[in-house]
Short mmCIF file of C-alpha atoms in Angstrom, two decimals:
data_model
loop_
_atom_site.label_atom_id
_atom_site.label_comp_id
_atom_site.label_asym_id
_atom_site.label_seq_id
_atom_site.Cartn_x
_atom_site.Cartn_y
_atom_site.Cartn_z
CA MET A 426 0.03 -0.03 0.00
CA ASN A 427 1.50 3.36 -1.12
CA GLN A 428 1.53 6.60 0.88
CA LYS A 429 -1.54 7.90 -0.86
CA ASP A 430 -3.58 4.90 0.07
CA THR A 431 -2.28 5.15 3.68
CA VAL A 432 -3.46 8.78 3.92
CA ILE A 433 -6.88 7.81 2.48
CA HIS A 434 -7.45 5.20 5.06
CA LEU A 435 -6.39 7.64 7.82
CA VAL A 436 -8.74 10.23 6.63
CA ALA A 437 -11.49 7.77 6.14
CA GLY A 438 -11.15 6.26 9.53
CA GLY A 439 -10.87 9.65 11.28
CA ALA A 440 -14.26 10.89 9.46
CA ALA A 441 -16.08 7.58 10.24
CA GLY A 442 -15.29 7.71 13.95
CA THR A 443 -16.14 11.37 14.28
CA VAL A 444 -19.56 11.20 12.83
CA GLY A 445 -20.55 8.17 14.69
CA ALA A 446 -19.18 9.80 18.07
CA ILE A 447 -21.40 13.01 17.58
CA VAL A 448 -24.70 11.14 16.63
CA THR A 449 -24.58 8.65 19.57
CA CYS A 450 -22.81 10.65 22.31
CA PRO A 451 -26.00 10.75 24.77
CA LEU A 452 -26.17 7.09 24.52
CA GLU A 453 -22.45 6.84 25.50
CA VAL A 454 -22.98 8.91 28.62
CA VAL A 455 -25.91 6.72 29.77
CA LYS A 456 -24.18 3.54 29.05
CA THR A 457 -21.09 4.78 31.12
CA ARG A 458 -23.33 5.81 34.08
CA GLN A 459 -25.00 2.35 33.88
CA GLN A 460 -21.63 0.45 33.95
CA SER A 461 -20.19 2.37 36.85
CA SER A 462 -20.58 1.39 40.38
CA ARG A 463 -22.82 4.39 40.83
CA GLY A 464 -25.29 2.78 38.50
CA ASN A 465 -25.98 0.26 41.31
CA MET A 466 -26.62 2.91 43.99
CA MET A 467 -29.86 2.48 45.84
CA SER A 468 -31.74 5.13 47.56
CA SER A 469 -31.36 4.90 51.25
CA SER A 470 -34.17 4.97 53.72
CA PRO A 471 -34.41 7.70 56.50
CA GLY A 472 -31.92 7.20 59.12
CA SER A 473 -29.99 4.35 57.19
CA GLU A 474 -26.43 4.32 56.75
CA ALA A 475 -24.82 5.18 53.35
CA PRO A 476 -24.83 2.36 50.92
CA PRO A 477 -21.72 0.54 50.18
CA GLN A 478 -21.14 2.35 46.86
CA SER A 479 -21.10 5.56 48.67
CA ARG A 480 -18.01 5.05 50.91
CA ASN A 481 -16.74 8.44 50.07
CA LEU A 482 -19.71 9.95 51.91
CA LYS A 483 -19.08 11.11 55.44
CA MET A 484 -20.95 12.70 58.38
CA SER A 485 -20.21 16.40 58.97
CA PRO A 486 -20.83 18.29 62.22
CA SER A 487 -24.29 19.61 62.97
CA VAL A 488 -25.21 22.91 61.16
CA ASN A 489 -27.24 25.56 62.75
CA GLY A 490 -28.31 23.21 65.37
CA LYS A 491 -29.84 20.89 62.86
CA ARG A 492 -29.05 17.25 62.34
CA SER A 493 -25.96 16.12 60.65
CA LEU A 494 -25.43 16.23 56.97
CA TRP A 495 -24.25 13.55 54.49
CA THR A 496 -21.46 15.20 52.60
CA SER A 497 -19.37 14.18 49.81
CA THR A 498 -15.76 15.35 49.21
CA ARG A 499 -15.20 15.71 45.49
CA TYR A 500 -11.62 16.54 44.70
CA GLY A 501 -11.24 18.12 48.02
CA ARG A 502 -14.49 20.17 47.81
CA PRO A 503 -17.19 19.14 50.36
CA GLN A 504 -20.84 19.00 48.88
CA VAL A 505 -24.05 18.58 50.81
CA VAL A 506 -25.93 15.55 49.61
CA ALA A 507 -28.81 15.23 52.19
CA LEU A 508 -29.98 15.87 55.76
CA SER A 509 -29.69 12.43 57.56
CA GLY A 510 -33.07 11.38 58.92
CA PHE A 511 -34.83 13.08 55.99
CA THR A 512 -36.09 11.72 52.85
CA ALA A 513 -33.65 13.30 50.51
CA PRO A 514 -31.53 10.20 49.27
CA PRO A 515 -28.27 9.80 47.45
CA PRO A 516 -28.56 9.76 43.77
CA LEU A 517 -31.32 7.65 42.12
CA ARG A 518 -30.04 4.29 40.87
CA ILE A 519 -29.17 4.33 37.22
CA GLY A 520 -28.98 0.82 36.28
CA ASN A 521 -30.48 -2.03 34.19
CA ASP A 522 -33.80 -1.67 35.97
CA MET A 523 -34.05 1.96 34.56
CA GLY A 524 -34.78 2.30 30.87
CA ILE A 525 -32.70 4.36 28.47
CA ILE A 526 -35.29 7.12 28.09
CA GLN A 527 -35.68 7.28 31.95
CA CYS A 528 -31.86 7.66 32.41
CA ILE A 529 -31.77 10.45 29.79
CA ARG A 530 -34.73 12.17 31.61
CA HIS A 531 -32.86 11.72 34.83
CA ILE A 532 -29.74 13.14 33.66
CA ILE A 533 -31.47 16.25 31.95
CA ARG A 534 -33.48 16.75 35.18
CA GLN A 535 -30.58 16.52 37.54
CA GLU A 536 -27.73 18.05 35.42
CA GLY A 537 -29.29 19.72 32.46
CA THR A 538 -29.50 18.67 28.81
CA ILE A 539 -25.61 19.68 28.25
CA ALA A 540 -24.78 16.66 30.52
CA LEU A 541 -25.83 14.23 27.79
CA PHE A 542 -22.76 15.43 25.94
CA LYS A 543 -20.15 15.24 28.68
CA GLY A 544 -16.95 13.94 27.39
CA LEU A 545 -17.70 14.85 23.96
CA GLY A 546 -14.61 17.04 23.76
CA PRO A 547 -12.15 14.29 24.63
CA ASN A 548 -14.38 11.86 22.35
CA LEU A 549 -13.86 14.15 19.32
CA ILE A 550 -10.04 14.78 19.94
CA GLY A 551 -9.60 10.95 20.40
CA VAL A 552 -12.02 9.27 17.96
CA ALA A 553 -10.36 10.76 14.85
CA PRO A 554 -6.85 9.68 15.78
CA SER A 555 -8.12 6.34 17.26
CA ARG A 556 -10.15 5.30 14.16
CA ALA A 557 -7.48 6.68 11.90
CA VAL A 558 -4.81 4.68 13.70
CA TYR A 559 -6.87 1.72 13.83
CA PHE A 560 -8.09 1.49 10.10
CA SER A 561 -4.62 2.34 8.90
CA THR A 562 -2.86 -0.25 11.03
CA TYR A 563 -5.54 -2.76 10.09
CA SER A 564 -4.99 -2.15 6.32
CA GLN A 565 -1.27 -2.33 6.72
CA ALA A 566 -1.27 -5.35 9.09
CA LYS A 567 -3.64 -7.23 6.63
CA ARG A 568 -1.08 -6.46 3.79
CA PHE A 569 1.70 -7.92 5.85
CA TRP A 570 -0.11 -10.92 7.14
CA ASN A 571 -1.34 -11.70 3.67
CA ASN A 572 2.25 -12.17 2.65
CA LEU A 573 2.86 -14.79 5.39
CA LEU A 574 -0.40 -16.53 5.69
CA PRO A 575 -3.22 -17.63 3.27
CA PRO A 576 -4.46 -14.38 1.76
CA ASP A 577 -7.64 -12.84 3.23
CA SER A 578 -8.14 -16.02 5.37
CA PRO A 579 -9.90 -15.61 8.85
CA VAL A 580 -6.52 -15.90 10.60
CA VAL A 581 -5.34 -12.93 8.63
CA HIS A 582 -8.22 -10.89 9.68
CA VAL A 583 -7.76 -12.02 13.35
CA CYS A 584 -3.99 -11.01 13.48
CA SER A 585 -4.71 -7.65 11.55
CA ALA A 586 -7.55 -6.68 13.96
CA SER A 587 -5.36 -7.56 16.96
CA CYS A 588 -2.53 -5.54 15.80
CA ALA A 589 -4.94 -2.50 15.00
CA GLY A 590 -6.70 -2.75 18.48
CA PHE A 591 -3.49 -2.89 20.37
CA MET A 592 -1.95 -0.03 18.70
CA ALA A 593 -5.18 2.06 18.98
CA SER A 594 -5.73 1.23 22.60
CA THR A 595 -2.14 1.89 23.75
CA LEU A 596 -1.86 5.42 21.90
CA THR A 597 -5.24 6.66 22.93
CA ASN A 598 -6.12 5.20 26.24
CA PRO A 599 -5.28 8.56 28.25
CA ILE A 600 -8.00 10.29 26.14
CA TRP A 601 -10.65 7.68 26.82
CA PHE A 602 -9.70 7.67 30.53
CA VAL A 603 -10.53 11.43 30.70
CA LYS A 604 -13.74 11.01 28.74
CA THR A 605 -14.94 8.28 31.29
CA ARG A 606 -14.10 10.43 34.17
CA LEU A 607 -16.01 13.43 32.77
CA GLN A 608 -19.06 11.43 31.94
CA LEU A 609 -19.15 10.14 35.54
CA ASP A 610 -18.99 13.48 36.93
CA VAL A 611 -22.47 14.31 38.31
CA ASN A 612 -21.90 17.83 39.66
CA LYS A 613 -24.13 20.39 37.99
CA GLU A 614 -23.18 23.48 39.69
CA ASN A 615 -19.49 23.10 39.16
CA PRO A 616 -18.95 20.63 36.47
CA MET A 617 -15.45 19.38 36.06
CA THR A 618 -13.50 20.39 32.88
CA ALA A 619 -11.13 18.39 30.90
CA ILE A 620 -8.28 20.39 31.96
CA GLN A 621 -9.15 20.02 35.71
CA CYS A 622 -9.55 16.28 35.18
CA VAL A 623 -6.11 15.89 33.68
CA ARG A 624 -4.56 17.91 36.24
CA HIS A 625 -6.10 15.99 39.12
CA ILE A 626 -5.18 12.61 37.57
CA TYR A 627 -1.66 13.59 37.00
CA ALA A 628 -1.14 15.20 40.48
CA LYS A 629 -2.48 12.01 42.07
CA SER A 630 -1.12 9.20 40.01
CA GLY A 631 1.33 10.73 37.45
CA MET A 632 1.40 9.60 33.89
CA LEU A 633 0.60 5.93 34.72
CA GLY A 634 -2.68 7.10 36.17
CA PHE A 635 -3.91 7.80 32.55
CA TYR A 636 -3.35 3.94 31.71
CA LYS A 637 -5.52 2.63 34.61
CA GLY A 638 -7.87 0.02 32.84
CA ILE A 639 -5.63 -0.50 30.00
CA SER A 640 -5.66 -4.28 30.66
CA ALA A 641 -9.43 -4.19 30.20
CA SER A 642 -8.80 -2.28 26.82
CA TYR A 643 -6.33 -5.07 25.84
CA MET A 644 -8.98 -7.74 26.61
CA GLY A 645 -11.53 -5.80 24.61
CA ILE A 646 -9.43 -6.50 21.51
CA SER A 647 -11.28 -9.81 21.37
CA GLU A 648 -14.52 -7.83 20.63
CA THR A 649 -12.71 -6.19 17.75
CA ILE A 650 -11.40 -9.37 16.38
CA ILE A 651 -14.87 -11.06 16.35
CA HIS A 652 -16.34 -7.82 14.81
CA PHE A 653 -14.01 -7.74 11.92
CA VAL A 654 -13.82 -11.50 11.18
CA ILE A 655 -17.78 -11.47 10.88
CA TYR A 656 -17.77 -8.19 9.08
CA GLU A 657 -15.05 -9.26 6.45
CA ALA A 658 -16.87 -12.57 5.93
CA ILE A 659 -20.26 -10.75 5.28
CA LYS A 660 -18.36 -8.33 3.05
CA ALA A 661 -16.65 -11.14 1.04
CA GLN A 662 -20.13 -12.72 0.41
CA LEU A 663 -21.69 -9.47 -0.67
CA ILE A 664 -18.67 -8.72 -3.11
CA ALA A 665 -18.98 -12.27 -4.54
CA TYR A 666 -22.67 -11.87 -4.87
CA HIS A 667 -22.14 -8.50 -6.78
CA GLN A 668 -19.14 -9.47 -8.75
CA HIS A 669 -20.76 -9.50 -12.15
CA ASP A 670 -22.51 -6.00 -11.36
CA SER A 671 -21.11 -2.83 -12.44
CA ASP A 672 -18.09 -1.47 -10.65
CA GLU A 673 -20.03 1.70 -9.78
CA ARG A 674 -21.14 1.83 -6.17
CA SER A 675 -24.85 2.46 -5.44
CA SER A 676 -26.78 3.49 -2.27
CA LYS A 677 -27.77 -0.32 -1.97
CA ASP A 678 -24.08 -1.32 -1.66
CA PHE A 679 -23.51 1.12 1.12
CA LEU A 680 -26.72 0.19 2.91
CA GLU A 681 -25.53 -3.45 2.72
CA PHE A 682 -22.22 -2.36 4.34
CA MET A 683 -24.16 -0.58 7.11
CA VAL A 684 -26.29 -3.88 7.81
CA ALA A 685 -23.02 -5.94 7.89
CA GLY A 686 -21.39 -3.54 10.26
CA ALA A 687 -24.27 -3.55 12.45
CA ILE A 688 -24.74 -7.26 12.66
CA SER A 689 -21.09 -7.98 13.21
CA LYS A 690 -20.72 -5.40 16.07
CA THR A 691 -23.72 -6.75 17.72
CA VAL A 692 -22.73 -10.23 17.93
CA ALA A 693 -19.14 -9.14 19.08
CA SER A 694 -20.59 -6.79 21.85
CA CYS A 695 -22.70 -9.55 23.26
CA ILE A 696 -19.83 -11.98 23.59
CA ALA A 697 -17.12 -9.54 24.87
CA TYR A 698 -19.29 -7.18 26.83
CA PRO A 699 -18.03 -7.75 30.48
CA HIS A 700 -14.64 -6.21 29.50
CA GLU A 701 -16.43 -2.81 29.08
CA VAL A 702 -18.00 -2.97 32.66
CA ALA A 703 -14.60 -3.84 34.17
CA ARG A 704 -12.88 -0.97 32.06
CA THR A 705 -15.34 1.77 33.33
CA ARG A 706 -15.03 0.42 36.93
CA LEU A 707 -11.28 0.74 36.72
CA ARG A 708 -11.27 4.20 35.47
CA GLU A 709 -13.56 5.38 38.43
CA GLU A 710 -12.12 7.49 41.27
CA GLY A 711 -10.76 5.36 44.11
CA ASN A 712 -8.80 2.06 44.58
CA ARG A 713 -11.51 -0.43 44.99
CA TYR A 714 -11.04 -1.96 41.58
CA THR A 715 -7.26 -2.85 40.95
CA GLY A 716 -7.17 -5.30 38.13
CA PHE A 717 -9.33 -6.76 35.27
CA TRP A 718 -10.01 -10.15 36.75
CA GLN A 719 -10.27 -8.64 40.28
CA THR A 720 -12.88 -6.22 39.10
CA LEU A 721 -14.82 -8.99 37.19
CA GLN A 722 -14.81 -11.21 40.42
CA LEU A 723 -15.73 -8.42 42.59
CA VAL A 724 -18.70 -7.24 40.36
CA PHE A 725 -19.90 -10.85 39.92
CA LYS A 726 -19.80 -11.41 43.75
CA GLU A 727 -21.62 -8.27 44.73
CA GLU A 728 -24.03 -7.87 41.73
CA GLY A 729 -24.19 -11.28 40.12
CA ILE A 730 -23.87 -12.13 36.34
CA LYS A 731 -26.29 -9.06 35.62
CA GLY A 732 -23.83 -6.70 36.97
CA CYS A 733 -21.24 -7.94 34.47
CA TYR A 734 -23.73 -7.02 31.72
CA ARG A 735 -24.99 -3.72 33.17
CA GLY A 736 -25.71 -1.31 30.41
CA LEU A 737 -25.57 -3.99 27.72
CA LYS A 738 -29.12 -2.80 26.32
CA THR A 739 -27.87 0.70 25.90
CA GLN A 740 -24.51 -0.46 24.37
CA LEU A 741 -26.50 -2.48 21.69
CA VAL A 742 -28.87 0.54 21.05
CA ARG A 743 -25.80 2.77 20.71
CA GLN A 744 -23.52 0.30 18.71
CA ILE A 745 -26.03 -0.51 15.94
CA PRO A 746 -26.33 3.11 14.54
CA ASN A 747 -22.73 4.00 15.58
CA THR A 748 -21.21 1.04 13.92
CA ALA A 749 -23.34 1.20 10.78
CA ILE A 750 -22.57 4.86 10.46
CA MET A 751 -18.91 4.38 10.95
CA MET A 752 -18.46 1.51 8.63
CA SER A 753 -20.57 2.97 5.92
CA THR A 754 -18.85 6.49 6.19
CA TYR A 755 -15.38 4.52 6.16
CA GLU A 756 -16.28 2.65 3.06
CA ALA A 757 -17.81 5.70 1.32
CA VAL A 758 -14.89 8.01 2.06
CA VAL A 759 -12.39 5.42 0.88
CA TYR A 760 -14.45 4.97 -2.35
CA ILE A 761 -14.67 8.65 -2.96
CA LEU A 762 -11.09 9.37 -2.36
CA THR A 763 -9.63 6.44 -4.30
CA THR A 764 -11.88 7.46 -7.27
CA ARG A 765 -10.91 11.02 -6.95
CA PHE A 766 -7.17 10.36 -6.86
CA ASN A 767 -7.31 7.53 -9.24
CA THR A 768 -5.86 4.77 -6.88
CA GLU A 769 -6.66 1.07 -7.41
CA PHE A 770 -6.54 0.12 -3.63
CA TYR A 771 -10.33 -0.12 -3.34
CA GLN A 772 -10.55 -2.30 -6.33
CA LYS A 773 -7.78 -4.58 -5.10
CA GLU A 774 -9.56 -4.85 -1.59
CA GLY A 775 -12.87 -5.54 -3.29
CA HIS A 776 -11.56 -8.32 -5.53
#
């Protein structure tokens, strides 16, 4: 693959990821909230002690002769949550027992509409280079493995997807770490900015702090592998079916690519989903979750198998349009650019 083809795949991958991220950002926020330990927080009854997930809550001295207050220390800033003995509870549970629409309404009511787009800044900053690196690495790795293994075989797709996933995860994990922290921030009056988040993480843990949860990201490569193996298989069947048709691409062709992308990603997400829950928990504030397997074991012990799949419904609802948009945009941009600059890479890939 020459330099022109590499640039085309970089541009196509970046454009595809950006479009998908913007359209599905509210669902991304809901999914992250559901996956977190806060997503399992139950309202406490009057006079009860704080729930296990609220260990950061503490009792403050009485104020103006009234009963003590539940307060939460957020990055050194105390915040009043509720008067103990009254009916004002900790945050409402945002979990699998709360529908997507209910979650969205709850977030809007508690934090405002803008909260549905928390983390969009880092997402937009990271999605373009992430997808660009991924697709570019995938294409180059595929060419490399085709010279060593049976061309375009499933093992080639597996190796190529593994290389691409590892490279993209390693280079962009700090961006996704900041994005997750921002999405988990529930402060309405003084929402945390990306710069504040970066400074806090660096001051507390240094550069290594930005790579907490990277083990779960590496485990997530299995999802990517399954996704692309299925996608390439469906794509090959579609190309074989249309091999006698005109070389010109029609809207029907791109619709088929969208369906292929949606199907492959849905199957992959269902199989490998627990790594997403582990990754979100590892990125939370605190040291309760320390490693990938330790996190999964703790979640399973405390919340059962359902806990390991918390937010799956939202993930599927988000992934179907996100992946369909991403894959179709990628294929469309590659086709347009290769046609515009008279390269033969697309034809080689298709045949």
